mmCIF file of C-alpha atoms in Angstrom:
data_model
loop_
_atom_site.group_PDB
_atom_site.id
_atom_site.type_symbol
_atom_site.label_atom_id
_atom_site.label_comp_id
_atom_site.label_asym_id
_atom_site.label_seq_id
_atom_site.Cartn_x
_atom_site.Cartn_y
_atom_site.Cartn_z
ATOM 1 C CA UNK A 1 1.002 116.671 -38.897
ATOM 2 C CA UNK A 2 1.227 120.468 -39.130
ATOM 3 C CA UNK A 3 2.792 122.433 -36.311
ATOM 4 C CA UNK A 4 1.316 125.238 -34.244
ATOM 5 C CA UNK A 5 3.108 128.203 -32.707
ATOM 6 C CA UNK A 6 2.870 129.308 -29.105
ATOM 7 C CA UNK A 7 1.343 132.810 -28.878
ATOM 8 C CA UNK A 8 3.727 133.672 -26.018
ATOM 9 C CA UNK A 9 7.166 132.423 -27.076
ATOM 10 C CA UNK A 10 6.497 131.884 -30.829
ATOM 11 C CA UNK A 11 8.177 128.468 -30.960
ATOM 12 C CA UNK A 12 6.468 125.888 -33.174
ATOM 13 C CA UNK A 13 5.642 122.353 -32.055
ATOM 14 C CA UNK A 14 3.400 119.355 -32.718
ATOM 15 C CA UNK A 15 -0.036 119.622 -31.008
ATOM 16 C CA UNK A 16 0.523 116.138 -29.540
ATOM 17 C CA UNK A 17 3.441 117.571 -27.523
ATOM 18 C CA UNK A 18 1.301 120.030 -25.555
ATOM 19 C CA UNK A 19 2.132 119.914 -21.844
ATOM 20 C CA UNK A 20 -0.424 120.094 -19.035
ATOM 21 C CA UNK A 21 -0.490 122.323 -15.971
ATOM 22 C CA UNK A 22 -1.519 121.071 -12.536
ATOM 23 C CA UNK A 23 -4.635 122.725 -11.080
ATOM 24 C CA UNK A 24 -3.261 122.739 -7.533
ATOM 25 C CA UNK A 25 -6.055 120.463 -6.263
ATOM 26 C CA UNK A 26 -4.600 117.135 -5.169
ATOM 27 C CA UNK A 27 -6.389 113.831 -5.680
ATOM 28 C CA UNK A 28 -7.740 112.195 -2.469
ATOM 29 C CA UNK A 29 -4.888 110.872 -0.322
ATOM 30 C CA UNK A 30 -2.175 112.661 -2.343
ATOM 31 C CA UNK A 31 0.021 115.622 -1.392
ATOM 32 C CA UNK A 32 -0.799 118.896 -3.086
ATOM 33 C CA UNK A 33 1.717 120.348 -5.568
ATOM 34 C CA UNK A 34 3.375 123.678 -4.743
ATOM 35 C CA UNK A 35 3.798 126.810 -6.817
ATOM 36 C CA UNK A 36 7.276 127.838 -7.905
ATOM 37 C CA UNK A 37 8.969 130.038 -10.487
ATOM 38 C CA UNK A 38 9.422 128.087 -13.716
ATOM 39 C CA UNK A 39 12.966 128.923 -14.798
ATOM 40 C CA UNK A 40 12.365 127.992 -18.428
ATOM 41 C CA UNK A 41 9.253 130.168 -18.586
ATOM 42 C CA UNK A 42 11.146 133.017 -16.938
ATOM 43 C CA UNK A 43 13.983 132.750 -19.446
ATOM 44 C CA UNK A 44 11.742 132.664 -22.525
ATOM 45 C CA UNK A 45 8.922 135.052 -21.564
ATOM 46 C CA UNK A 46 10.132 137.021 -18.551
ATOM 47 C CA UNK A 47 7.244 135.705 -16.423
ATOM 48 C CA UNK A 48 8.618 135.721 -12.854
ATOM 49 C CA UNK A 49 5.512 134.822 -10.828
ATOM 50 C CA UNK A 50 5.189 131.469 -9.060
ATOM 51 C CA UNK A 51 2.912 129.065 -10.947
ATOM 52 C CA UNK A 52 1.696 125.479 -10.735
ATOM 53 C CA UNK A 53 4.012 122.882 -12.300
ATOM 54 C CA UNK A 54 3.567 121.595 -15.836
ATOM 55 C CA UNK A 55 4.223 118.085 -17.084
ATOM 56 C CA UNK A 56 4.466 116.342 -20.483
ATOM 57 C CA UNK A 57 1.554 114.322 -21.884
ATOM 58 C CA UNK A 58 1.515 110.612 -21.029
ATOM 59 C CA UNK A 59 3.099 108.304 -23.641
ATOM 60 C CA UNK A 60 0.786 107.261 -26.459
ATOM 61 C CA UNK A 61 1.122 105.519 -29.796
ATOM 62 C CA UNK A 62 -1.412 107.911 -31.291
ATOM 63 C CA UNK A 63 0.160 111.252 -32.162
ATOM 64 C CA UNK A 64 -3.018 113.154 -31.352
ATOM 65 C CA UNK A 65 -3.352 115.990 -28.842
ATOM 66 C CA UNK A 66 -4.889 114.920 -25.539
ATOM 67 C CA UNK A 67 -7.468 117.095 -23.796
ATOM 68 C CA UNK A 68 -6.897 115.900 -20.233
ATOM 69 C CA UNK A 69 -4.213 114.184 -18.168
ATOM 70 C CA UNK A 70 -3.437 113.291 -14.548
ATOM 71 C CA UNK A 71 -0.666 115.146 -12.720
ATOM 72 C CA UNK A 72 2.093 112.586 -12.001
ATOM 73 C CA UNK A 73 2.866 114.221 -8.632
ATOM 74 C CA UNK A 74 -0.518 114.892 -6.990
ATOM 75 C CA UNK A 75 -2.810 112.790 -9.193
ATOM 76 C CA UNK A 76 -5.302 115.570 -10.003
ATOM 77 C CA UNK A 77 -7.005 115.503 -13.392
ATOM 78 C CA UNK A 78 -6.390 118.633 -15.465
ATOM 79 C CA UNK A 79 -7.412 120.008 -18.836
ATOM 80 C CA UNK A 80 -5.132 123.049 -18.682
ATOM 81 C CA UNK A 81 -2.697 122.736 -21.559
ATOM 82 C CA UNK A 82 0.608 124.565 -21.793
ATOM 83 C CA UNK A 83 3.311 125.295 -24.347
ATOM 84 C CA UNK A 84 5.945 122.497 -24.332
ATOM 85 C CA UNK A 85 8.699 125.080 -24.859
ATOM 86 C CA UNK A 86 7.987 128.072 -22.582
ATOM 87 C CA UNK A 87 5.408 126.228 -20.394
ATOM 88 C CA UNK A 88 2.926 129.103 -20.445
ATOM 89 C CA UNK A 89 -0.717 127.962 -20.001
ATOM 90 C CA UNK A 90 -2.620 128.313 -23.276
ATOM 91 C CA UNK A 91 -6.236 129.326 -23.964
ATOM 92 C CA UNK A 92 -8.613 126.369 -23.659
ATOM 93 C CA UNK A 93 -9.433 126.143 -27.384
ATOM 94 C CA UNK A 94 -6.013 127.167 -28.664
ATOM 95 C CA UNK A 95 -5.142 123.929 -30.489
ATOM 96 C CA UNK A 96 -8.672 123.427 -31.838
ATOM 97 C CA UNK A 97 -8.926 126.412 -34.169
ATOM 98 C CA UNK A 98 -6.899 128.636 -36.464
ATOM 99 C CA UNK A 99 -4.783 130.940 -34.316
ATOM 100 C CA UNK A 100 -2.614 133.208 -36.474
ATOM 101 C CA UNK A 101 0.328 135.031 -34.992
ATOM 102 C CA UNK A 102 0.541 138.633 -36.140
ATOM 103 C CA UNK A 103 3.716 140.647 -35.730
ATOM 104 C CA UNK A 104 3.932 144.444 -35.554
ATOM 105 C CA UNK A 105 7.094 145.708 -37.222
ATOM 106 C CA UNK A 106 8.465 149.146 -37.944
ATOM 107 C CA UNK A 107 11.330 151.543 -37.540
ATOM 108 C CA UNK A 108 11.898 154.141 -34.855
ATOM 109 C CA UNK A 109 9.146 156.725 -34.429
ATOM 110 C CA UNK A 110 6.782 154.965 -36.829
ATOM 111 C CA UNK A 111 4.027 154.997 -34.182
ATOM 112 C CA UNK A 112 3.756 151.244 -33.564
ATOM 113 C CA UNK A 113 2.902 151.367 -29.864
ATOM 114 C CA UNK A 114 0.287 154.097 -30.319
ATOM 115 C CA UNK A 115 -1.128 152.132 -33.247
ATOM 116 C CA UNK A 116 -1.201 148.851 -31.297
ATOM 117 C CA UNK A 117 -2.888 150.514 -28.310
ATOM 118 C CA UNK A 118 -5.570 152.152 -30.459
ATOM 119 C CA UNK A 119 -6.085 149.011 -32.555
ATOM 120 C CA UNK A 120 -6.717 146.816 -29.504
ATOM 121 C CA UNK A 121 -9.023 149.495 -28.058
ATOM 122 C CA UNK A 122 -10.971 149.454 -31.328
ATOM 123 C CA UNK A 123 -11.095 145.648 -31.314
ATOM 124 C CA UNK A 124 -12.572 145.600 -27.821
ATOM 125 C CA UNK A 125 -15.177 148.255 -28.589
ATOM 126 C CA UNK A 126 -16.231 149.311 -32.101
ATOM 127 C CA UNK A 127 -14.945 146.296 -34.078
ATOM 128 C CA UNK A 128 -16.335 143.848 -31.506
ATOM 129 C CA UNK A 129 -19.811 145.322 -31.913
ATOM 130 C CA UNK A 130 -19.492 145.498 -35.696
ATOM 131 C CA UNK A 131 -18.731 141.768 -35.968
ATOM 132 C CA UNK A 132 -20.932 140.675 -33.037
ATOM 133 C CA UNK A 133 -17.783 139.131 -31.581
ATOM 134 C CA UNK A 134 -16.473 138.516 -28.092
ATOM 135 C CA UNK A 135 -12.964 139.935 -27.778
ATOM 136 C CA UNK A 136 -11.035 139.333 -24.567
ATOM 137 C CA UNK A 137 -7.516 138.972 -23.247
ATOM 138 C CA UNK A 138 -6.266 135.411 -22.984
ATOM 139 C CA UNK A 139 -4.249 133.666 -20.306
ATOM 140 C CA UNK A 140 -2.947 134.502 -16.859
ATOM 141 C CA UNK A 141 0.092 136.251 -18.296
ATOM 142 C CA UNK A 142 -2.106 138.825 -20.020
ATOM 143 C CA UNK A 143 -4.015 139.463 -16.818
ATOM 144 C CA UNK A 144 -0.866 139.888 -14.764
ATOM 145 C CA UNK A 145 1.301 141.976 -17.051
ATOM 146 C CA UNK A 146 0.192 142.690 -20.598
ATOM 147 C CA UNK A 147 -3.178 144.213 -19.775
ATOM 148 C CA UNK A 148 -1.466 146.495 -17.258
ATOM 149 C CA UNK A 149 0.776 148.219 -19.798
ATOM 150 C CA UNK A 150 -2.101 148.454 -22.261
ATOM 151 C CA UNK A 151 -4.339 150.027 -19.605
ATOM 152 C CA UNK A 152 -1.668 152.632 -18.864
ATOM 153 C CA UNK A 153 -1.286 153.493 -22.541
ATOM 154 C CA UNK A 154 -5.051 153.656 -23.088
ATOM 155 C CA UNK A 155 -5.415 155.948 -20.089
ATOM 156 C CA UNK A 156 -2.738 158.289 -21.457
ATOM 157 C CA UNK A 157 -4.301 158.470 -24.932
ATOM 158 C CA UNK A 158 -8.037 158.358 -24.265
ATOM 159 C CA UNK A 159 -8.271 160.041 -20.843
ATOM 160 C CA UNK A 160 -5.272 162.377 -20.584
ATOM 161 C CA UNK A 161 -4.962 163.262 -24.312
ATOM 162 C CA UNK A 162 -1.230 162.660 -23.964
ATOM 163 C CA UNK A 163 1.379 160.829 -26.006
ATOM 164 C CA UNK A 164 3.734 158.445 -24.223
ATOM 165 C CA UNK A 165 7.369 157.555 -24.685
ATOM 166 C CA UNK A 166 8.300 155.092 -27.470
ATOM 167 C CA UNK A 167 8.675 151.395 -26.703
ATOM 168 C CA UNK A 168 12.176 150.808 -25.340
ATOM 169 C CA UNK A 169 14.438 148.204 -26.886
ATOM 170 C CA UNK A 170 14.518 144.792 -25.268
ATOM 171 C CA UNK A 171 17.837 143.769 -23.787
ATOM 172 C CA UNK A 172 17.615 140.161 -24.946
ATOM 173 C CA UNK A 173 15.249 140.412 -27.905
ATOM 174 C CA UNK A 174 12.240 139.162 -25.914
ATOM 175 C CA UNK A 175 9.060 140.991 -24.966
ATOM 176 C CA UNK A 176 5.626 140.035 -23.641
ATOM 177 C CA UNK A 177 3.112 139.716 -26.502
ATOM 178 C CA UNK A 178 -0.522 140.748 -26.314
ATOM 179 C CA UNK A 179 -2.740 137.673 -26.683
ATOM 180 C CA UNK A 180 -6.412 138.214 -27.526
ATOM 181 C CA UNK A 181 -9.216 135.749 -28.174
ATOM 182 C CA UNK A 182 -11.758 136.528 -30.894
ATOM 183 C CA UNK A 183 -14.988 134.481 -30.708
ATOM 184 C CA UNK A 184 -17.551 135.072 -33.433
ATOM 185 C CA UNK A 185 -20.782 133.373 -34.602
ATOM 186 C CA UNK A 186 -21.247 132.191 -38.177
ATOM 187 C CA UNK A 187 -23.611 129.948 -40.121
ATOM 188 C CA UNK A 188 -22.642 126.369 -40.962
ATOM 189 C CA UNK A 189 -25.021 123.844 -42.545
ATOM 190 C CA UNK A 190 -27.990 126.021 -41.682
ATOM 191 C CA UNK A 191 -27.205 126.490 -38.010
ATOM 192 C CA UNK A 192 -25.287 129.019 -35.952
ATOM 193 C CA UNK A 193 -21.922 127.907 -34.611
ATOM 194 C CA UNK A 194 -19.136 129.797 -32.869
ATOM 195 C CA UNK A 195 -15.459 129.763 -33.714
ATOM 196 C CA UNK A 196 -12.669 130.966 -31.437
ATOM 197 C CA UNK A 197 -9.413 132.366 -32.750
ATOM 198 C CA UNK A 198 -6.392 133.318 -30.672
ATOM 199 C CA UNK A 199 -4.593 136.401 -31.964
ATOM 200 C CA UNK A 200 -1.109 137.190 -30.737
ATOM 201 C CA UNK A 201 0.300 140.672 -31.299
ATOM 202 C CA UNK A 202 3.926 141.517 -30.719
ATOM 203 C CA UNK A 203 5.135 145.121 -30.680
ATOM 204 C CA UNK A 204 8.897 145.212 -31.213
ATOM 205 C CA UNK A 205 10.617 148.458 -30.347
ATOM 206 C CA UNK A 206 12.003 150.455 -33.266
ATOM 207 C CA UNK A 207 15.414 150.107 -31.670
ATOM 208 C CA UNK A 208 15.076 146.350 -32.137
ATOM 209 C CA UNK A 209 14.884 146.834 -35.910
ATOM 210 C CA UNK A 210 17.954 149.027 -36.423
ATOM 211 C CA UNK A 211 20.554 146.283 -36.889
ATOM 212 C CA UNK A 212 20.376 142.967 -38.706
ATOM 213 C CA UNK A 213 21.724 141.194 -35.616
ATOM 214 C CA UNK A 214 18.858 142.406 -33.428
ATOM 215 C CA UNK A 215 16.274 141.713 -36.133
ATOM 216 C CA UNK A 216 17.554 138.148 -36.347
ATOM 217 C CA UNK A 217 16.916 137.741 -32.590
ATOM 218 C CA UNK A 218 13.222 138.630 -32.932
ATOM 219 C CA UNK A 219 11.878 135.060 -32.827
ATOM 220 C CA UNK A 220 8.282 136.129 -33.447
ATOM 221 C CA UNK A 221 9.081 137.359 -36.973
ATOM 222 C CA UNK A 222 10.049 133.924 -38.233
ATOM 223 C CA UNK A 223 6.936 132.325 -36.685
ATOM 224 C CA UNK A 224 4.386 134.991 -37.638
ATOM 225 C CA UNK A 225 1.581 134.025 -40.028
ATOM 226 C CA UNK A 226 1.093 137.645 -41.036
ATOM 227 C CA UNK A 227 2.890 140.931 -40.473
ATOM 228 C CA UNK A 228 1.750 144.512 -40.018
ATOM 229 C CA UNK A 229 4.687 146.685 -41.051
ATOM 230 C CA UNK A 230 4.398 150.333 -40.042
ATOM 231 C CA UNK A 231 6.398 152.803 -42.093
ATOM 232 C CA UNK A 232 6.878 156.444 -41.175
ATOM 233 C CA UNK A 233 5.698 158.586 -44.127
ATOM 234 C CA UNK A 234 7.746 161.502 -42.772
ATOM 235 C CA UNK A 235 10.840 159.602 -43.953
ATOM 236 C CA UNK A 236 9.756 159.289 -47.597
ATOM 237 C CA UNK A 237 12.116 161.311 -49.848
ATOM 238 C CA UNK A 238 9.596 163.831 -51.179
ATOM 239 C CA UNK A 239 7.576 164.368 -48.025
ATOM 240 C CA UNK A 240 9.489 167.387 -46.728
ATOM 241 C CA UNK A 241 8.874 169.188 -50.027
ATOM 242 C CA UNK A 242 5.108 168.667 -49.755
ATOM 243 C CA UNK A 243 4.198 169.056 -46.069
ATOM 244 C CA UNK A 244 5.632 170.646 -42.931
ATOM 245 C CA UNK A 245 7.323 167.770 -41.130
ATOM 246 C CA UNK A 246 7.496 168.389 -37.356
ATOM 247 C CA UNK A 247 10.973 168.661 -35.881
ATOM 248 C CA UNK A 248 10.276 165.669 -33.627
ATOM 249 C CA UNK A 249 9.650 163.622 -36.760
ATOM 250 C CA UNK A 250 13.207 164.270 -37.963
ATOM 251 C CA UNK A 251 15.005 162.968 -34.879
ATOM 252 C CA UNK A 252 16.594 159.539 -34.643
ATOM 253 C CA UNK A 253 14.930 158.142 -37.757
ATOM 254 C CA UNK A 254 15.652 155.491 -40.351
ATOM 255 C CA UNK A 255 14.687 155.086 -44.029
ATOM 256 C CA UNK A 256 11.683 152.746 -44.459
ATOM 257 C CA UNK A 257 13.530 150.730 -47.090
ATOM 258 C CA UNK A 258 16.225 149.847 -44.538
ATOM 259 C CA UNK A 259 13.588 148.412 -42.184
ATOM 260 C CA UNK A 260 12.042 146.405 -45.013
ATOM 261 C CA UNK A 261 15.428 145.132 -46.145
ATOM 262 C CA UNK A 262 16.337 143.723 -42.729
ATOM 263 C CA UNK A 263 12.908 142.148 -42.379
ATOM 264 C CA UNK A 264 13.241 140.508 -45.792
ATOM 265 C CA UNK A 265 16.651 139.078 -44.944
ATOM 266 C CA UNK A 266 15.302 137.501 -41.764
ATOM 267 C CA UNK A 267 12.165 136.049 -43.369
ATOM 268 C CA UNK A 268 14.176 134.511 -46.193
ATOM 269 C CA UNK A 269 16.635 132.973 -43.741
ATOM 270 C CA UNK A 270 14.120 131.628 -41.199
ATOM 271 C CA UNK A 271 11.683 130.418 -43.847
ATOM 272 C CA UNK A 272 14.318 128.862 -46.069
ATOM 273 C CA UNK A 273 13.021 130.901 -49.003
ATOM 274 C CA UNK A 274 15.263 130.347 -52.018
ATOM 275 C CA UNK A 275 16.451 133.088 -54.338
ATOM 276 C CA UNK A 276 13.916 132.138 -57.041
ATOM 277 C CA UNK A 277 10.928 132.257 -54.710
ATOM 278 C CA UNK A 278 9.072 135.057 -52.986
ATOM 279 C CA UNK A 279 8.222 135.153 -49.282
ATOM 280 C CA UNK A 280 4.737 133.647 -48.679
ATOM 281 C CA UNK A 281 3.954 135.541 -45.429
ATOM 282 C CA UNK A 282 1.310 138.226 -46.187
ATOM 283 C CA UNK A 283 2.399 141.739 -45.245
ATOM 284 C CA UNK A 284 0.132 144.695 -44.491
ATOM 285 C CA UNK A 285 2.288 147.760 -45.239
ATOM 286 C CA UNK A 286 0.863 150.587 -43.160
ATOM 287 C CA UNK A 287 1.675 154.260 -43.577
ATOM 288 C CA UNK A 288 0.894 155.787 -40.202
ATOM 289 C CA UNK A 289 0.337 159.479 -39.461
ATOM 290 C CA UNK A 290 -1.723 159.983 -42.622
ATOM 291 C CA UNK A 291 -3.405 162.847 -40.731
ATOM 292 C CA UNK A 292 -0.335 164.982 -41.527
ATOM 293 C CA UNK A 293 -1.202 164.630 -45.227
ATOM 294 C CA UNK A 294 -4.867 165.641 -45.010
ATOM 295 C CA UNK A 295 -4.135 169.136 -46.327
ATOM 296 C CA UNK A 296 -1.965 167.864 -49.169
ATOM 297 C CA UNK A 297 -4.494 165.257 -50.259
ATOM 298 C CA UNK A 298 -7.466 167.612 -50.101
ATOM 299 C CA UNK A 299 -11.028 167.006 -49.020
ATOM 300 C CA UNK A 300 -12.703 164.168 -50.884
ATOM 301 C CA UNK A 301 -9.479 162.331 -51.784
ATOM 302 C CA UNK A 302 -10.076 158.568 -52.113
ATOM 303 C CA UNK A 303 -7.570 157.842 -49.330
ATOM 304 C CA UNK A 304 -9.742 159.809 -46.914
ATOM 305 C CA UNK A 305 -12.927 157.870 -47.617
ATOM 306 C CA UNK A 306 -14.067 155.447 -44.951
ATOM 307 C CA UNK A 307 -14.791 151.893 -46.202
ATOM 308 C CA UNK A 308 -18.263 150.401 -46.036
ATOM 309 C CA UNK A 309 -19.528 149.297 -42.649
ATOM 310 C CA UNK A 310 -20.593 145.736 -41.917
ATOM 311 C CA UNK A 311 -19.205 142.477 -40.603
ATOM 312 C CA UNK A 312 -16.657 142.040 -43.399
ATOM 313 C CA UNK A 313 -13.446 143.395 -44.860
ATOM 314 C CA UNK A 314 -14.181 145.770 -47.758
ATOM 315 C CA UNK A 315 -12.016 144.257 -50.486
ATOM 316 C CA UNK A 316 -12.915 146.842 -53.137
ATOM 317 C CA UNK A 317 -12.020 149.755 -50.846
ATOM 318 C CA UNK A 318 -8.798 147.972 -49.899
ATOM 319 C CA UNK A 319 -7.724 147.566 -53.528
ATOM 320 C CA UNK A 320 -8.539 151.218 -54.236
ATOM 321 C CA UNK A 321 -6.458 152.376 -51.256
ATOM 322 C CA UNK A 322 -3.584 150.148 -52.345
ATOM 323 C CA UNK A 323 -3.548 151.658 -55.846
ATOM 324 C CA UNK A 324 -3.642 155.261 -54.604
ATOM 325 C CA UNK A 325 -0.832 154.669 -52.126
ATOM 326 C CA UNK A 326 1.254 153.034 -54.831
ATOM 327 C CA UNK A 327 0.801 156.191 -56.915
ATOM 328 C CA UNK A 328 1.597 158.371 -53.891
ATOM 329 C CA UNK A 329 4.871 156.497 -53.349
ATOM 330 C CA UNK A 330 5.884 157.176 -56.925
ATOM 331 C CA UNK A 331 4.913 160.843 -56.557
ATOM 332 C CA UNK A 332 7.080 161.169 -53.436
ATOM 333 C CA UNK A 333 10.075 159.436 -55.010
ATOM 334 C CA UNK A 334 9.666 156.291 -52.903
ATOM 335 C CA UNK A 335 8.719 153.763 -55.582
ATOM 336 C CA UNK A 336 11.798 151.742 -54.545
ATOM 337 C CA UNK A 337 9.654 150.513 -51.616
ATOM 338 C CA UNK A 338 7.133 149.033 -54.029
ATOM 339 C CA UNK A 339 9.904 147.552 -56.169
ATOM 340 C CA UNK A 340 11.340 145.791 -53.103
ATOM 341 C CA UNK A 341 7.989 144.405 -51.971
ATOM 342 C CA UNK A 342 7.059 143.264 -55.487
ATOM 343 C CA UNK A 343 10.375 141.451 -55.872
ATOM 344 C CA UNK A 344 10.336 139.660 -52.504
ATOM 345 C CA UNK A 345 6.720 139.091 -51.337
ATOM 346 C CA UNK A 346 3.857 137.073 -52.768
ATOM 347 C CA UNK A 347 1.126 138.997 -50.979
ATOM 348 C CA UNK A 348 1.245 142.554 -49.665
ATOM 349 C CA UNK A 349 -1.111 145.518 -49.530
ATOM 350 C CA UNK A 350 -0.770 149.183 -48.635
ATOM 351 C CA UNK A 351 -2.850 150.933 -45.979
ATOM 352 C CA UNK A 352 -3.101 154.543 -44.794
ATOM 353 C CA UNK A 353 -4.139 155.018 -41.161
ATOM 354 C CA UNK A 354 -4.319 157.661 -38.485
ATOM 355 C CA UNK A 355 -4.266 156.262 -34.971
ATOM 356 C CA UNK A 356 -5.254 159.611 -33.461
ATOM 357 C CA UNK A 357 -7.426 161.116 -36.223
ATOM 358 C CA UNK A 358 -5.634 164.470 -36.174
ATOM 359 C CA UNK A 359 -2.013 165.536 -36.065
ATOM 360 C CA UNK A 360 -0.798 165.832 -32.441
ATOM 361 C CA UNK A 361 1.589 168.321 -30.890
ATOM 362 C CA UNK A 362 4.699 166.147 -31.109
ATOM 363 C CA UNK A 363 6.953 168.468 -29.112
ATOM 364 C CA UNK A 364 4.401 169.002 -26.345
ATOM 365 C CA UNK A 365 3.271 165.346 -26.530
ATOM 366 C CA UNK A 366 -0.379 166.394 -26.576
ATOM 367 C CA UNK A 367 -3.224 164.972 -28.651
ATOM 368 C CA UNK A 368 -5.687 167.194 -30.522
ATOM 369 C CA UNK A 369 -8.325 168.653 -28.149
ATOM 370 C CA UNK A 370 -10.969 166.668 -30.033
ATOM 371 C CA UNK A 371 -9.511 163.490 -28.568
ATOM 372 C CA UNK A 372 -8.599 160.189 -30.215
ATOM 373 C CA UNK A 373 -10.567 159.617 -33.430
ATOM 374 C CA UNK A 374 -9.067 156.523 -35.103
ATOM 375 C CA UNK A 375 -9.165 156.434 -38.893
ATOM 376 C CA UNK A 376 -9.020 153.055 -40.700
ATOM 377 C CA UNK A 377 -6.727 151.498 -38.069
ATOM 378 C CA UNK A 378 -8.563 148.151 -38.183
ATOM 379 C CA UNK A 379 -8.232 147.576 -41.937
ATOM 380 C CA UNK A 380 -4.733 145.998 -41.984
ATOM 381 C CA UNK A 381 -5.790 143.415 -39.391
ATOM 382 C CA UNK A 382 -9.144 142.735 -41.073
ATOM 383 C CA UNK A 383 -7.361 142.200 -44.388
ATOM 384 C CA UNK A 384 -5.117 139.583 -42.778
ATOM 385 C CA UNK A 385 -8.069 137.946 -40.998
ATOM 386 C CA UNK A 386 -9.878 137.840 -44.335
ATOM 387 C CA UNK A 387 -6.917 136.046 -45.914
ATOM 388 C CA UNK A 388 -6.979 133.565 -43.013
ATOM 389 C CA UNK A 389 -10.771 133.128 -43.564
ATOM 390 C CA UNK A 390 -11.557 134.240 -40.055
ATOM 391 C CA UNK A 391 -13.718 137.139 -41.269
ATOM 392 C CA UNK A 392 -15.601 137.474 -44.550
ATOM 393 C CA UNK A 393 -14.520 139.685 -47.431
ATOM 394 C CA UNK A 394 -16.844 141.678 -49.681
ATOM 395 C CA UNK A 395 -16.373 143.307 -53.072
#
């Protein structure tokens, strides 16, 4: 039986091993369970709040996941399932549908946290309406902690027109992921049905990608079904000869090829990928801050065209963007990036995005007075969801 990965701790396990969490309502005549801090959950996810106890599924000869079980301490019947490793309660339909884990990777100052914040904002507003989907945060952990940091970042960007400080490195290689549920209608055998997908996003700090040792401690990378890799175009060799790179974009940086190299080493090691094979995990290679290149590209350049609207991923527009970015890499003396990806990955595609829509004042940490105007930020995710057959592809 295939394994599934927890969207909170990224460990893989058999669905039949799912634990259950007590509801806190005791059966008649039994003593109610008490909340306490789960030390294993604290160690693996950093969740320090008191929670109801979890327990393993009852013994069974059939290795099939159970939907309900009785708490061995208070006797209450529960359908709340939890990860058998970190013991975090999981979304109700988690084990019943495809739930890809998507990692956000990049070097220092590549704009990952701004990109993640804007992407999730787009998912919950424009993309949700475009696909007639319900997009919501999943689980008590998101409500208690993850949504709070996202709300603060959204407020800074969309209300205060201000940039925020980069994501700080994690002391032990762990960080709270952002878990979102995507529920969308589709037609099956002539009738409308709904499917629910759990998406887990993990934003590793750039500092976490600067040494091979720290990269190797990022457990989510080895478990991810797809990766969004943000590369800073300011660090491409020929960029400084073509555009005015802001001084802030020159500080504390790292060549994109170094980030890719460490990622490749980890994925080969964790996936057991032999020297004759290429890595099967699909990678969306995203060049952020494309707004700084608007003048160089010129009005009407294919990279600045918006893809077709509709409840699908525009495959033709995606291929066109990929080809133009490949040519741009060669023009800027960075074709070694493409050579590396071609040699090591089965499936990858290039994307050009602007999280803000216009170049900000990096030194003053202020966004353009016109506000946040995202440009093509959803395409990398939609491409991955198209590969996973969660959304349709056209062209």
